[in-house]
Short mmCIF file of C-alpha atoms and ligand atoms in Angstrom, two decimals:
data_model
loop_
_atom_site.label_atom_id
_atom_site.label_comp_id
_atom_site.label_asym_id
_atom_site.label_seq_id
_atom_site.Cartn_x
_atom_site.Cartn_y
_atom_site.Cartn_z
CA UNK R 51 108.42 116.88 87.80
CA UNK R 52 106.05 117.53 90.70
CA UNK R 53 102.34 118.23 90.26
CA UNK R 54 100.63 120.79 92.48
CA UNK R 55 96.85 120.77 92.51
CA UNK R 56 95.27 123.76 94.17
CA UNK R 57 91.61 124.41 94.97
CA UNK R 58 90.16 122.33 92.11
CA UNK R 59 86.36 122.28 91.79
CA UNK R 60 84.65 120.45 88.92
CA UNK R 61 80.96 120.40 88.00
CA UNK R 62 79.09 118.34 85.41
CA UNK R 63 75.98 120.52 85.00
CA UNK R 64 74.76 120.92 88.57
CA UNK R 65 76.57 117.85 89.89
CA UNK R 66 79.81 118.62 91.70
CA UNK R 67 82.28 115.84 90.89
CA UNK R 68 85.27 117.38 92.73
CA UNK R 69 85.22 119.56 95.86
CA UNK R 70 88.17 121.84 96.60
CA UNK R 71 90.96 119.38 95.82
CA UNK R 72 94.39 120.34 97.16
CA UNK R 73 97.20 117.89 96.61
CA UNK R 74 100.91 117.69 95.86
CA UNK R 75 102.22 114.79 93.82
CA UNK R 76 105.96 114.57 94.48
CA UNK R 77 108.53 114.42 91.71
CA UNK R 78 109.62 110.94 90.66
CA UNK R 79 107.10 109.10 92.79
CA UNK R 80 104.26 106.73 92.04
CA UNK R 81 101.00 108.09 93.43
CA UNK R 82 97.73 106.14 93.46
CA UNK R 83 94.28 107.74 93.35
CA UNK R 84 92.21 105.17 95.19
CA UNK R 85 88.50 105.21 95.90
CA UNK R 86 85.15 103.60 95.18
CA UNK R 87 83.38 103.99 91.86
CA UNK R 88 82.24 107.55 91.23
CA UNK R 89 84.59 109.12 93.79
CA UNK R 90 86.17 111.40 91.17
CA UNK R 91 89.50 109.66 90.48
CA UNK R 92 89.27 109.66 86.70
CA UNK R 93 87.96 113.23 86.63
CA UNK R 94 90.99 114.39 88.65
CA UNK R 95 93.38 112.44 86.40
CA UNK R 96 91.77 113.96 83.29
CA UNK R 97 92.12 117.45 84.77
CA UNK R 98 95.84 116.82 85.39
CA UNK R 99 96.15 115.66 81.79
CA UNK R 100 94.29 118.66 80.37
CA UNK R 101 91.45 116.52 78.98
CA UNK R 102 88.93 118.16 81.33
CA UNK R 103 88.69 121.78 82.49
CA UNK R 104 87.94 122.59 86.14
CA UNK R 105 85.54 125.42 87.09
CA UNK R 106 88.11 126.77 89.51
CA UNK R 107 91.59 126.01 90.81
CA UNK R 108 95.08 125.73 89.35
CA UNK R 109 97.36 122.91 88.20
CA UNK R 110 101.12 123.44 88.26
CA UNK R 111 103.92 121.19 87.01
CA UNK R 112 107.03 121.91 89.11
CA UNK R 113 105.73 125.40 89.83
CA UNK R 114 104.77 126.20 86.19
CA UNK R 115 101.06 126.97 85.81
CA UNK R 116 99.65 124.63 83.14
CA UNK R 117 95.92 125.15 83.88
CA UNK R 118 95.28 126.85 80.57
CA UNK R 119 97.75 124.76 78.57
CA UNK R 120 96.34 122.40 75.92
CA UNK R 121 96.67 118.65 76.54
CA UNK R 122 99.09 118.41 73.60
CA UNK R 123 101.47 120.88 75.19
CA UNK R 124 101.52 119.38 78.69
CA UNK R 125 103.90 116.56 77.73
CA UNK R 126 102.18 113.86 79.72
CA UNK R 127 101.92 110.21 78.73
CA UNK R 128 98.70 108.19 79.14
CA UNK R 129 97.83 104.57 79.57
CA UNK R 130 94.16 103.63 79.74
CA UNK R 131 92.39 100.48 80.84
CA UNK R 132 91.62 99.56 77.25
CA UNK R 133 94.91 99.61 75.49
CA UNK R 134 93.61 101.50 72.44
CA UNK R 135 96.41 100.24 70.19
CA UNK R 136 95.95 100.85 66.47
CA UNK R 137 94.83 97.53 65.06
CA UNK R 138 96.20 98.01 61.56
CA UNK R 139 99.70 98.89 62.83
CA UNK R 140 102.40 96.51 64.03
CA UNK R 141 103.72 96.73 67.58
CA UNK R 142 106.74 98.76 66.41
CA UNK R 143 104.53 101.13 64.40
CA UNK R 144 102.25 101.60 67.38
CA UNK R 145 105.17 102.53 69.61
CA UNK R 146 106.55 104.90 66.97
CA UNK R 147 103.18 106.50 66.23
CA UNK R 148 103.47 109.55 68.50
CA UNK R 149 106.94 110.32 67.20
CA UNK R 150 105.97 109.91 63.54
CA UNK R 151 103.14 112.43 63.82
CA UNK R 152 105.22 115.15 65.49
CA UNK R 153 105.64 118.34 63.44
CA UNK R 154 108.65 118.02 61.14
CA UNK R 155 110.92 120.32 63.14
CA UNK R 156 110.33 118.40 66.38
CA UNK R 157 110.37 114.94 64.83
CA UNK R 158 113.52 112.86 65.35
CA UNK R 159 115.12 111.35 62.22
CA UNK R 160 114.08 107.85 61.04
CA UNK R 161 117.18 106.08 62.48
CA UNK R 162 116.61 107.81 65.85
CA UNK R 163 112.92 106.75 65.88
CA UNK R 164 113.95 103.15 65.03
CA UNK R 165 116.48 103.17 67.86
CA UNK R 166 113.99 104.59 70.36
CA UNK R 167 111.37 101.98 69.44
CA UNK R 168 113.94 99.20 69.80
CA UNK R 169 115.03 100.51 73.23
CA UNK R 170 111.43 100.84 74.40
CA UNK R 171 110.51 97.35 73.27
CA UNK R 172 113.57 96.08 75.09
CA UNK R 173 112.45 97.98 78.19
CA UNK R 174 109.04 96.30 78.13
CA UNK R 175 110.75 93.03 77.23
CA UNK R 176 108.83 92.51 74.02
CA UNK R 177 111.48 93.11 71.30
CA UNK R 178 110.63 89.77 69.75
CA UNK R 179 107.06 90.90 69.05
CA UNK R 180 107.94 94.07 67.09
CA UNK R 181 106.39 92.81 63.84
CA UNK R 182 103.13 91.47 65.31
CA UNK R 183 99.72 93.12 65.20
CA UNK R 184 97.73 93.89 68.39
CA UNK R 185 95.25 91.08 67.69
CA UNK R 186 98.16 88.64 68.00
CA UNK R 187 99.05 89.78 71.56
CA UNK R 188 97.78 88.83 75.02
CA UNK R 189 96.13 91.47 77.22
CA UNK R 190 99.25 91.86 79.36
CA UNK R 191 101.46 92.27 76.28
CA UNK R 192 99.09 94.88 74.83
CA UNK R 193 99.23 96.85 78.02
CA UNK R 194 103.03 96.79 78.03
CA UNK R 195 103.01 98.05 74.44
CA UNK R 196 100.59 100.81 75.45
CA UNK R 197 103.08 101.78 78.14
CA UNK R 198 106.01 101.74 75.69
CA UNK R 199 103.98 103.91 73.35
CA UNK R 200 103.30 106.42 76.13
CA UNK R 201 106.99 106.42 77.10
CA UNK R 202 108.12 107.02 73.49
CA UNK R 203 107.39 110.72 73.89
CA UNK R 204 109.68 110.80 76.94
CA UNK R 205 106.99 112.29 79.17
CA UNK R 206 108.03 113.52 82.57
CA UNK R 207 104.58 112.64 83.84
CA UNK R 208 102.80 109.39 83.18
CA UNK R 209 99.07 109.07 83.90
CA UNK R 210 97.50 105.64 84.09
CA UNK R 211 93.75 105.03 84.37
CA UNK R 212 93.02 101.55 85.76
CA UNK R 213 95.93 100.27 83.66
CA UNK R 214 95.53 96.67 84.77
CA UNK R 215 91.76 96.66 85.23
CA UNK R 216 90.95 94.44 82.28
CA UNK R 217 93.56 91.77 83.05
CA UNK R 218 93.31 88.58 85.06
CA UNK R 219 94.70 88.40 88.60
CA UNK R 220 98.03 86.70 87.81
CA UNK R 221 98.92 88.98 84.85
CA UNK R 222 97.87 91.98 86.94
CA UNK R 223 100.28 91.04 89.67
CA UNK R 224 103.18 90.45 87.26
CA UNK R 225 102.56 93.77 85.50
CA UNK R 226 102.35 95.61 88.80
CA UNK R 227 105.78 94.37 89.86
CA UNK R 228 107.17 95.12 86.47
CA UNK R 229 105.81 98.70 86.49
CA UNK R 230 107.26 99.21 89.96
CA UNK R 231 110.74 98.12 88.86
CA UNK R 232 110.53 100.20 85.68
CA UNK R 233 109.60 103.16 87.81
CA UNK R 234 112.47 102.58 90.22
CA UNK R 235 114.83 102.56 87.25
CA UNK R 236 113.51 105.59 85.34
CA UNK R 237 112.06 107.81 88.11
CA UNK R 238 109.31 109.53 86.15
CA UNK R 239 106.33 110.96 88.05
CA UNK R 240 103.30 108.68 87.78
CA UNK R 241 99.70 108.97 88.87
CA UNK R 242 97.50 105.95 88.52
CA UNK R 243 93.83 105.45 89.17
CA UNK R 244 92.65 102.27 90.80
CA UNK R 245 89.80 101.01 92.94
CA UNK R 246 91.89 98.03 94.03
CA UNK R 247 93.27 98.59 97.54
CA UNK R 248 95.90 95.89 97.28
CA UNK R 249 97.19 97.33 94.02
CA UNK R 250 97.42 100.84 95.48
CA UNK R 251 99.16 99.69 98.66
CA UNK R 252 101.61 97.41 96.89
CA UNK R 253 102.60 99.68 94.04
CA UNK R 254 102.65 103.26 95.21
CA UNK R 255 104.83 105.60 97.25
CA UNK R 256 101.82 107.73 98.13
CA UNK R 257 98.12 106.88 98.18
CA UNK R 258 95.33 109.45 97.85
CA UNK R 259 92.05 108.02 99.13
CA UNK R 260 89.00 109.70 97.59
CA UNK R 261 85.30 109.50 98.30
CA UNK R 262 82.40 111.55 96.92
CA UNK R 263 84.68 113.99 95.10
CA UNK R 264 86.78 114.73 98.17
CA UNK R 265 90.17 113.65 99.42
CA UNK R 266 89.83 111.56 102.58
CA UNK R 267 93.51 110.98 103.32
CA UNK R 268 96.94 111.21 101.66
CA UNK R 269 99.69 109.04 103.08
CA UNK R 270 102.26 106.36 102.46
CA UNK R 271 100.73 102.87 102.17
CA UNK R 272 102.12 101.92 105.58
CA UNK R 273 100.71 104.97 107.39
CA UNK R 274 97.40 104.64 105.64
CA UNK R 275 96.98 101.03 106.58
CA UNK R 276 98.34 101.42 110.10
CA UNK R 277 96.81 104.80 111.00
CA UNK R 278 93.68 105.56 109.03
CA UNK R 279 92.20 108.97 109.88
CA UNK R 280 88.59 107.94 109.40
CA UNK R 281 86.21 105.01 109.53
CA UNK R 282 85.78 105.30 105.76
CA UNK R 283 89.52 104.80 105.09
CA UNK R 284 89.69 102.01 107.65
CA UNK R 285 86.82 100.12 106.08
CA UNK R 286 87.92 100.78 102.52
CA UNK R 287 91.44 99.45 103.05
CA UNK R 288 90.71 95.83 103.74
CA UNK R 289 88.97 93.52 106.16
CA UNK R 290 88.10 95.05 109.50
CA UNK R 291 86.54 93.64 112.67
CA UNK R 292 84.27 96.03 114.56
CA UNK R 293 82.98 96.06 118.13
CA UNK R 294 80.36 98.76 118.79
CA UNK R 295 79.66 99.47 122.42
CA UNK R 296 79.62 101.83 125.37
CA UNK R 297 82.67 102.82 127.39
CA UNK R 298 82.04 103.01 131.13
CA UNK R 299 84.89 103.35 133.63
CA UNK R 300 87.52 102.05 131.22
CA UNK R 301 85.54 99.05 130.00
CA UNK R 302 83.88 98.88 126.61
CA UNK R 303 80.97 96.47 126.41
CA UNK R 304 78.04 95.26 124.36
CA UNK R 305 75.92 92.21 125.30
CA UNK R 306 78.26 89.46 126.52
CA UNK R 307 81.31 91.12 124.97
CA UNK R 308 83.60 93.39 126.94
CA UNK R 309 87.13 94.66 126.74
CA UNK R 310 89.24 96.58 129.25
CA UNK R 311 90.69 99.67 127.60
CA UNK R 312 94.08 101.21 128.33
CA UNK R 313 94.00 104.35 130.51
CA UNK R 314 92.69 107.62 129.14
CA UNK R 315 89.49 106.48 127.38
CA UNK R 316 86.53 108.67 128.41
CA UNK R 317 82.97 107.38 128.87
CA UNK R 318 81.32 107.50 125.43
CA UNK R 319 79.63 105.48 122.68
CA UNK R 320 82.40 104.07 120.55
CA UNK R 321 83.49 101.63 117.90
CA UNK R 322 86.65 99.60 118.15
CA UNK R 323 88.19 98.67 114.78
CA UNK R 324 90.66 95.82 114.56
CA UNK R 325 92.50 94.36 111.56
CA UNK R 326 92.50 90.55 111.37
CA UNK R 327 96.21 90.43 112.21
CA UNK R 328 95.67 92.59 115.30
CA UNK R 329 93.64 89.95 117.14
CA UNK R 330 94.57 86.46 118.32
CA UNK R 331 92.26 83.47 118.32
CA UNK R 332 92.14 81.79 121.74
CA UNK R 333 90.24 79.00 123.48
CA UNK R 334 89.41 81.09 126.54
CA UNK R 335 88.83 84.73 127.41
CA UNK R 336 91.64 86.75 128.99
CA UNK R 337 91.68 89.20 131.94
CA UNK R 338 91.58 92.00 129.37
CA UNK R 339 88.92 90.82 126.97
CA UNK R 340 85.83 88.65 126.81
CA UNK R 341 84.91 88.43 123.13
CA UNK R 342 83.04 85.14 122.54
CA UNK R 343 82.42 83.68 119.06
CA UNK R 344 81.51 80.52 117.24
CA UNK R 345 83.49 79.50 114.18
CA UNK R 346 81.37 80.10 111.09
CA UNK R 347 83.77 79.19 108.26
CA UNK R 348 87.36 78.09 107.69
CA UNK R 349 89.24 78.99 104.52
CA UNK R 350 92.42 76.98 104.05
CA UNK R 351 93.48 78.53 100.75
CA UNK R 352 96.38 80.99 100.94
CA UNK R 353 99.47 81.80 102.97
CA UNK R 354 97.44 81.58 106.19
CA UNK R 355 94.15 80.04 107.31
CA UNK R 356 91.32 82.61 107.44
CA UNK R 357 88.71 81.92 110.09
CA UNK R 358 85.32 83.64 110.05
CA UNK R 359 83.75 84.21 113.42
CA UNK R 360 80.14 84.80 114.42
CA UNK R 361 79.61 86.77 117.65
CA UNK R 362 78.11 84.72 120.46
CA UNK R 363 75.93 86.75 122.83
CA UNK R 364 76.60 90.12 121.18
CA UNK R 365 76.11 91.69 117.77
CA UNK R 366 78.03 93.11 114.83
CA UNK R 367 77.08 93.91 111.24
CA UNK R 368 79.69 91.70 109.64
CA UNK R 369 81.44 88.51 110.68
CA UNK R 370 84.87 88.90 112.23
CA UNK R 371 87.89 87.39 110.53
CA UNK R 372 91.23 86.26 111.94
CA UNK R 373 94.21 84.54 110.32
CA UNK R 374 96.25 81.76 111.86
CA UNK R 375 99.28 79.92 110.45
CA UNK R 376 98.79 76.53 108.83
CA UNK R 377 101.06 75.07 111.54
CA UNK R 378 98.83 76.45 114.30
CA UNK R 379 95.74 75.26 112.44
CA UNK R 380 97.13 71.72 112.16
CA UNK R 381 98.08 71.68 115.84
CA UNK R 382 94.69 72.96 117.07
CA UNK R 383 92.34 71.54 114.44
CA UNK R 384 89.50 74.04 115.05
CA UNK R 385 86.14 72.98 113.61
CA UNK R 386 83.10 74.83 112.33
CA UNK R 387 80.72 75.58 115.21
CA UNK R 388 83.48 75.52 117.89
CA UNK R 389 83.19 78.19 120.57
CA UNK R 390 86.26 80.41 120.81
CA UNK R 391 87.46 83.88 121.85
CA UNK R 392 89.62 86.63 120.45
CA UNK R 393 92.17 88.73 122.32
CA UNK R 394 93.22 92.02 120.73
CA UNK R 395 96.84 93.20 120.61
CA UNK R 396 96.18 96.51 118.87
CA UNK R 397 92.95 98.38 118.11
CA UNK R 398 91.69 101.70 116.81
CA UNK R 399 89.01 103.46 118.81
CA UNK R 400 86.53 105.86 117.19
CA UNK R 401 84.48 107.70 119.85
CA UNK R 402 81.26 109.58 119.09
CA UNK R 403 82.42 112.72 120.86
CA UNK R 404 86.04 112.91 119.78
CA UNK R 405 87.06 113.50 116.17
CA UNK R 406 90.48 111.83 116.34
CA UNK R 407 90.75 108.03 116.37
CA UNK R 408 92.96 106.59 119.09
CA UNK R 409 95.34 103.66 118.58
CA UNK R 410 95.29 101.32 121.57
CA UNK R 411 97.80 98.65 122.51
CA UNK R 412 97.34 95.80 124.95
CA UNK R 413 100.68 94.08 124.44
P1 LIG P 663 85.17 104.72 88.46
O1 LIG P 663 86.08 103.99 89.39
O2 LIG P 663 83.81 104.11 88.38
O3 LIG P 663 85.77 105.01 87.12
P2 LIG P 663 85.78 107.43 89.37
O4 LIG P 663 86.14 107.55 90.81
O5 LIG P 663 86.90 107.46 88.39
O6 LIG P 663 84.86 106.16 89.15
P3 LIG P 663 84.71 109.64 87.89
O7 LIG P 663 84.71 108.93 86.58
O8 LIG P 663 85.75 110.68 88.10
O9 LIG P 663 84.76 108.60 89.09
O10 LIG P 663 83.28 110.30 88.12
C1 LIG P 663 82.98 111.07 89.26
C2 LIG P 663 81.51 111.48 89.17
O11 LIG P 663 81.32 112.40 88.08
C3 LIG P 663 80.57 110.33 88.91
O12 LIG P 663 79.41 110.52 89.67
C4 LIG P 663 80.27 110.41 87.43
O13 LIG P 663 78.99 109.92 87.14
C5 LIG P 663 80.37 111.91 87.17
N1 LIG P 663 80.85 112.18 85.80
C6 LIG P 663 82.07 111.85 85.29
N2 LIG P 663 82.17 112.27 84.01
C7 LIG P 663 81.01 112.87 83.70
C8 LIG P 663 80.49 113.52 82.52
N3 LIG P 663 81.24 113.64 81.42
N4 LIG P 663 79.23 114.02 82.58
C9 LIG P 663 78.50 113.93 83.71
N5 LIG P 663 78.91 113.35 84.85
C10 LIG P 663 80.14 112.82 84.85
#
């Protein structure tokens, strides 16, 4: 079931929490609402659910207008950050709860409810815990039960608000993968709220980046990461290295730093944004770029070695960061304080007088 959101505005007293939101959430896909705290993600999710009423705009589920439909009649499932399981009920009773309280004529028979609960517990791989109480479960297990409970009503739309927010990093990662594979199997339409970029990029088919009650960009994770439309999206989606400078006759410079730009870059004040994997660490400058640094810190933990660089003879607000393989690190043995250079392969140029960013390649 697709979700069409059209012209949604939401106020809390005089404060406008959402500004003219227009968005289509495709059928059967996992969509992330991603943004900093207070950007309006939860408010939008609650409006889709019917828990909050917008001042203007319409919500449609596969073309059917549900704006004035009560939450109970929208047939959506919810999972919240805090699992909200009933403490005095066993796992099986929790999963069956929604079915047991249905009006008599809609309620499946007892054997059917038992079968559905068994199937759902199998799906979340927790059949063996059916008789336990929530207090006897880990956080990750509770969250899987909360998901089974939401799925018991066979919703066509599942809404998740920071579903893994309260869990530690390892459990979070496992649950993410598990939700992804469950989704691939069952193909329901899901919308989940997160402020974790990695989670959004890893889990979803489509990411909606929000800021200050507005949508900044809607794209696949790959497009979003590779071609951000704005500085905000660029900065929000991970580490970024920035060179601010002036472009004159095809060369961008600031202090001792300069870089020759590919053809077609007008004279202007500009900022060049580069992801850590888009620059190489070198021992000398190239014909194309003179970007001098000293090594500020070396972090050996992880799949690659992260090296933090302090500009030497020029300025930037935050340290630059590059990654090199452990093999390269062992061969070169760079030390803190060493002078070095970076050479960009790809960069993204934001000019003061042109609205569109430009992707540049030097390879
Ligand atoms: P977080 O990641 O911190 O949960 P969010 O992006 O989900 O943030 P919302 O919870 O949607 O943000 O809130 C958006 C804005 O609306 C915030 O400034 C918040 O203070 C305000 N807001 C949300 N709910 C209410 C309310 N019931 N009354 C007044 N203001 C509210």
